[in-house]
Short mmCIF file of C-alpha atoms in Angstrom, two decimals:
data_model
loop_
_atom_site.label_atom_id
_atom_site.label_comp_id
_atom_site.label_asym_id
_atom_site.label_seq_id
_atom_site.Cartn_x
_atom_site.Cartn_y
_atom_site.Cartn_z
CA MET H 1 19.39 -4.15 -19.18
CA SER H 2 18.72 -0.62 -17.73
CA LYS H 3 19.02 -0.62 -13.96
CA LYS H 4 16.34 0.79 -11.85
CA HIS H 5 16.80 3.77 -9.57
CA ILE H 6 15.55 3.03 -5.97
CA LEU H 7 15.02 5.08 -2.96
CA LEU H 8 15.40 3.44 0.48
CA ILE H 9 13.30 5.09 3.29
CA ASN H 10 14.57 3.29 6.41
CA ASP H 11 16.62 3.78 9.47
CA MET H 12 20.42 4.05 9.37
CA ALA H 13 22.53 2.35 12.07
CA GLY H 14 26.06 3.70 12.74
CA TYR H 15 27.33 0.37 14.08
CA GLY H 16 25.98 -2.77 12.54
CA LYS H 17 24.66 -4.06 9.30
CA VAL H 18 20.89 -3.60 9.50
CA ALA H 19 18.25 -1.50 7.69
CA THR H 20 19.74 0.93 5.16
CA ALA H 21 23.28 -0.18 6.07
CA ALA H 22 22.44 -3.82 5.00
CA MET H 23 20.29 -3.04 2.01
CA LEU H 24 22.36 -0.30 0.21
CA PRO H 25 25.46 -2.47 -0.44
CA ILE H 26 23.41 -5.40 -1.73
CA LEU H 27 21.35 -3.32 -4.20
CA SER H 28 24.42 -1.39 -5.22
CA TYR H 29 26.35 -4.49 -5.96
CA GLN H 30 23.41 -5.67 -8.07
CA GLY H 31 24.05 -2.56 -10.14
CA HIS H 32 20.99 -0.47 -9.13
CA PRO H 33 21.55 3.28 -8.35
CA VAL H 34 20.55 3.56 -4.66
CA TYR H 35 19.39 6.60 -2.89
CA ASN H 36 18.51 6.96 0.91
CA LEU H 37 16.33 8.92 3.20
CA PRO H 38 16.89 7.97 6.89
CA THR H 39 13.75 7.73 9.01
CA ALA H 40 15.98 7.58 12.14
CA LEU H 41 19.69 7.67 12.96
CA VAL H 42 20.54 4.87 15.21
CA SER H 43 23.67 4.49 17.23
CA ASN H 44 23.91 0.78 16.87
CA THR H 45 21.82 -2.39 16.40
CA LEU H 46 19.28 -2.66 19.29
CA ASP H 47 20.59 -6.10 20.17
CA TYR H 48 23.31 -4.64 22.19
CA GLY H 49 20.79 -3.52 24.77
CA LYS H 50 21.83 0.14 24.90
CA PHE H 51 21.34 2.59 21.95
CA ASN H 52 20.53 6.13 20.96
CA ILE H 53 17.97 7.08 18.26
CA LEU H 54 17.36 10.39 16.57
CA GLU H 55 14.03 10.58 14.66
CA THR H 56 14.29 12.52 11.52
CA THR H 57 10.70 13.56 10.81
CA ASP H 58 11.45 17.28 10.62
CA TYR H 59 14.38 16.59 8.22
CA ILE H 60 12.11 14.48 5.92
CA LYS H 61 9.49 17.27 5.91
CA GLY H 62 12.15 19.63 4.42
CA VAL H 63 13.46 17.13 1.90
CA PHE H 64 10.36 16.31 -0.07
CA PRO H 65 9.81 19.94 -1.20
CA VAL H 66 13.34 20.18 -2.26
CA TRP H 67 13.36 17.01 -4.22
CA LYS H 68 9.97 17.99 -5.91
CA GLU H 69 11.45 21.34 -6.95
CA LEU H 70 14.58 19.74 -8.26
CA GLY H 71 12.40 17.04 -10.20
CA PHE H 72 13.98 14.04 -8.65
CA ARG H 73 12.27 10.73 -9.51
CA PHE H 74 12.79 7.16 -8.70
CA ASP H 75 11.71 3.88 -10.36
CA ALA H 76 11.00 2.39 -6.95
CA VAL H 77 10.74 3.25 -3.32
CA ALA H 78 11.38 0.82 -0.47
CA THR H 79 10.15 1.71 3.00
CA GLY H 80 11.19 0.04 6.30
CA PHE H 81 11.17 1.36 9.88
CA ILE H 82 8.78 4.30 10.37
CA ALA H 83 9.47 6.17 13.54
CA SER H 84 6.17 7.84 14.27
CA GLU H 85 2.59 8.31 13.11
CA ARG H 86 3.45 11.83 11.81
CA GLN H 87 6.38 10.36 9.81
CA ALA H 88 4.11 7.73 8.36
CA LYS H 89 1.75 10.32 7.07
CA LEU H 90 4.64 12.17 5.37
CA VAL H 91 6.14 9.14 3.81
CA SER H 92 2.88 7.47 2.80
CA GLY H 93 1.85 10.73 1.19
CA TYR H 94 5.07 10.99 -0.74
CA CYS H 95 4.74 7.29 -1.80
CA ARG H 96 1.12 7.89 -3.03
CA GLU H 97 2.33 10.79 -5.17
CA GLN H 98 5.19 8.67 -6.60
CA ALA H 99 2.88 5.69 -7.18
CA ALA H 100 0.55 7.76 -9.29
CA ARG H 101 3.43 8.47 -11.57
CA GLY H 102 4.29 4.83 -12.01
CA THR H 103 6.86 4.32 -9.18
CA THR H 104 6.78 0.80 -7.69
CA ILE H 105 6.33 0.84 -3.86
CA PHE H 106 7.80 -1.87 -1.58
CA VAL H 107 6.80 -1.82 2.10
CA ASP H 108 8.49 -3.72 4.90
CA PRO H 109 6.26 -3.06 7.93
CA ILE H 110 8.72 -3.45 10.63
CA MET H 111 7.02 -3.73 13.99
CA GLY H 112 7.62 -6.91 15.80
CA ASP H 113 8.36 -10.52 15.97
CA GLU H 114 7.57 -13.77 17.84
CA GLY H 115 4.08 -12.63 18.55
CA LYS H 116 5.08 -9.34 20.21
CA LEU H 117 5.49 -5.68 19.05
CA TYR H 118 9.02 -4.08 19.37
CA ASN H 119 9.52 -1.68 22.29
CA GLY H 120 8.13 1.58 21.47
CA VAL H 121 5.73 0.22 18.71
CA THR H 122 2.19 1.44 19.57
CA PRO H 123 -1.25 0.72 18.20
CA ALA H 124 -0.83 4.10 16.41
CA THR H 125 2.27 2.67 14.69
CA VAL H 126 0.17 -0.28 13.53
CA ASN H 127 -2.48 2.03 12.12
CA SER H 128 0.31 4.07 10.38
CA MET H 129 1.64 0.94 8.77
CA ARG H 130 -1.78 0.19 7.46
CA GLU H 131 -1.61 3.57 5.76
CA MET H 132 1.77 2.62 4.18
CA ILE H 133 0.23 -0.58 2.83
CA GLY H 134 -2.52 1.21 1.12
CA VAL H 135 -0.14 2.53 -1.37
CA ALA H 136 2.13 -0.60 -1.80
CA ASP H 137 2.68 -2.84 -4.84
CA LEU H 138 4.32 -5.47 -2.49
CA ILE H 139 4.51 -5.90 1.21
CA PHE H 140 6.53 -8.46 3.23
CA PRO H 141 5.63 -8.55 6.89
CA ASN H 142 6.52 -11.43 9.04
CA TYR H 143 3.84 -13.61 10.56
CA THR H 144 3.69 -11.40 13.82
CA GLU H 145 3.30 -8.16 11.81
CA ALA H 146 0.69 -9.73 9.46
CA CYS H 147 -1.38 -10.65 12.43
CA TYR H 148 -1.21 -7.15 13.99
CA LEU H 149 -1.92 -5.35 10.70
CA THR H 150 -5.01 -7.62 10.01
CA GLY H 151 -6.17 -7.94 13.71
CA SER H 152 -5.71 -11.69 13.52
CA THR H 153 -4.84 -14.11 16.33
CA TYR H 154 -1.13 -15.04 16.46
CA ASN H 155 -0.64 -18.79 16.81
CA GLU H 156 2.81 -19.82 18.13
CA ASP H 157 2.31 -23.32 16.71
CA GLY H 158 1.79 -22.02 13.29
CA ILE H 159 -1.10 -22.12 10.82
CA GLY H 160 -2.29 -24.28 7.87
CA LEU H 161 -2.08 -23.41 4.18
CA ASP H 162 -5.67 -22.25 3.98
CA ASP H 163 -5.08 -19.91 6.95
CA ALA H 164 -2.05 -18.45 5.30
CA GLU H 165 -3.95 -17.76 2.10
CA ASN H 166 -6.77 -16.15 4.20
CA LEU H 167 -4.19 -13.95 5.97
CA LEU H 168 -2.71 -12.90 2.57
CA ASP H 169 -6.16 -11.95 1.38
CA ARG H 170 -6.77 -9.80 4.53
CA LEU H 171 -3.45 -8.01 3.80
CA ARG H 172 -4.57 -7.37 0.24
CA GLY H 173 -7.77 -6.05 1.60
CA ILE H 174 -5.72 -3.20 3.24
CA GLY H 175 -4.66 -2.12 -0.17
CA THR H 176 -1.46 -3.94 -1.19
CA LYS H 177 -1.37 -5.60 -4.70
CA SER H 178 0.95 -8.54 -3.90
CA ALA H 179 1.99 -9.81 -0.49
CA LEU H 180 4.50 -12.15 1.25
CA ILE H 181 4.32 -13.48 4.90
CA THR H 182 7.81 -14.37 6.11
CA SER H 183 8.86 -16.55 9.06
CA VAL H 184 5.63 -18.48 9.32
CA LEU H 185 5.06 -22.03 10.39
CA ILE H 186 2.80 -23.64 7.67
CA ASP H 187 1.74 -27.14 8.66
CA GLY H 188 4.73 -27.34 10.93
CA THR H 189 7.31 -26.24 8.41
CA PRO H 190 9.11 -22.79 8.44
CA SER H 191 7.84 -21.04 5.18
CA VAL H 192 7.34 -17.90 3.27
CA ALA H 193 3.75 -17.64 1.94
CA GLY H 194 2.93 -15.22 -0.87
CA TYR H 195 0.24 -14.01 -3.34
CA ASN H 196 1.30 -12.66 -6.83
CA HIS H 197 -1.32 -10.32 -8.11
CA ARG H 198 0.19 -10.47 -11.65
CA THR H 199 -0.61 -14.22 -11.89
CA GLY H 200 -3.43 -14.44 -9.33
CA GLN H 201 -1.63 -17.30 -7.68
CA TYR H 202 -0.76 -18.23 -4.08
CA PHE H 203 2.45 -20.05 -3.21
CA SER H 204 4.27 -21.43 -0.19
CA LEU H 205 8.05 -21.86 -0.03
CA PRO H 206 9.60 -23.97 2.84
CA TYR H 207 13.07 -23.33 4.29
CA THR H 208 15.45 -24.86 6.82
CA GLU H 209 16.19 -22.75 9.95
CA ILE H 210 19.72 -22.35 11.25
CA PRO H 211 19.39 -21.89 15.03
CA VAL H 212 21.37 -18.63 15.39
CA HIS H 213 20.18 -15.06 15.45
CA PHE H 214 21.48 -12.15 13.39
CA PRO H 215 19.86 -8.77 13.29
CA GLY H 216 19.32 -7.46 9.70
CA THR H 217 18.55 -10.77 8.02
CA GLY H 218 15.12 -9.41 7.17
CA ASP H 219 16.63 -6.41 5.51
CA ILE H 220 19.09 -8.69 3.56
CA PHE H 221 16.06 -10.70 2.44
CA SER H 222 14.28 -7.50 1.31
CA ALA H 223 17.28 -6.16 -0.63
CA ILE H 224 17.89 -9.45 -2.52
CA LEU H 225 14.18 -9.81 -3.28
CA ILE H 226 13.73 -6.21 -4.49
CA GLY H 227 16.97 -6.32 -6.54
CA HIS H 228 15.69 -9.50 -8.49
CA LEU H 229 12.23 -8.00 -8.95
CA LEU H 230 13.66 -4.73 -10.27
CA ASP H 231 15.76 -6.91 -12.86
CA GLY H 232 12.50 -8.34 -14.01
CA GLY H 233 12.34 -11.50 -11.94
CA GLN H 234 9.03 -13.13 -11.06
CA LEU H 235 7.83 -12.95 -7.47
CA GLU H 236 8.04 -16.61 -6.45
CA ALA H 237 11.50 -17.12 -8.04
CA SER H 238 12.87 -13.75 -6.61
CA THR H 239 11.58 -14.87 -3.17
CA GLN H 240 13.31 -18.19 -3.42
CA LYS H 241 16.57 -16.43 -4.30
CA ALA H 242 16.27 -14.06 -1.29
CA MET H 243 15.56 -17.08 0.93
CA ASP H 244 18.61 -18.97 -0.47
CA GLY H 245 20.92 -15.95 -0.17
CA VAL H 246 19.90 -15.35 3.55
CA TYR H 247 20.38 -18.94 4.38
CA ARG H 248 23.88 -18.94 2.72
CA LEU H 249 24.93 -15.80 4.49
CA ILE H 250 23.78 -17.12 8.00
CA ASP H 251 25.46 -20.48 7.32
CA LEU H 252 28.79 -18.76 6.45
CA ASN H 253 28.61 -16.58 9.59
CA LYS H 254 27.02 -18.86 12.25
CA ASP H 255 30.22 -19.02 14.23
CA ASN H 256 30.86 -15.24 14.42
CA LYS H 257 31.65 -14.14 17.99
CA ASP H 258 29.68 -10.87 17.78
CA LYS H 259 26.41 -11.64 16.10
CA ASN H 260 24.79 -8.39 17.39
CA MET H 261 26.44 -6.42 14.77
CA GLY H 262 24.79 -8.41 11.94
CA ILE H 263 26.44 -10.05 9.05
CA PRO H 264 29.59 -8.31 7.48
CA LEU H 265 28.10 -8.24 4.15
CA GLU H 266 30.86 -6.67 2.09
CA LYS H 267 32.92 -9.88 2.36
CA TYR H 268 30.18 -11.94 0.82
CA LEU H 269 28.37 -9.90 -1.91
CA GLY H 270 29.92 -12.09 -4.61
CA ILE H 271 27.74 -15.14 -3.50
CA LEU H 272 24.58 -13.26 -4.06
#
């Protein structure tokens, strides 16, 4: 099977396995040629409490004309952390051009968790992410992000299956073809809810939580999911494989002393 060329547009951490540093080894191990465009350079994972960030919007602005002149093309583009509204306009414009040529666009609208936006994320950021979603084939926000994107009320006690399907419909109304909502309590059970535009079907996949926190698990989920989809996997089955992979990695590393650095992926690629 011919492997798909994928461009990762996400931040790059110097210390820690998150974002591009987490996704690149997984997709490369799966055999996909991987390219990257950093949206920001981050000194270390934010979980350490102190960090330095360099936004790369001016760099990105100079990259796209060069790539266009050289004729670089990708089978898929996956976007993650977007550092500013200006950057979002640049990236979404590029993704729109690529989508018109048949490139598959994956969007992880990284903005918040547990009912709150991350520090530095503003209403303008939310609007920028809506622009990104408008060009997407598949998005996978967590429950918090899905609520902010659709203007829905966040319920810390979770939602019912009908509410989950309604939230998926509202996300699709912004423009994406298919959608997942991760980390959502559905009828009291931690789940991933989804809609597959190819089949017209909704689905809900339950999972068991392990009570430890690692940064970067969402990026690991994204990479495993995208890798299987690029190999021709169906959305529901690929989502389940991504959930299983994240669970196994967390379980194997739950006793690590320094969890702030994320999961040391290179030791465990073989299990994926």
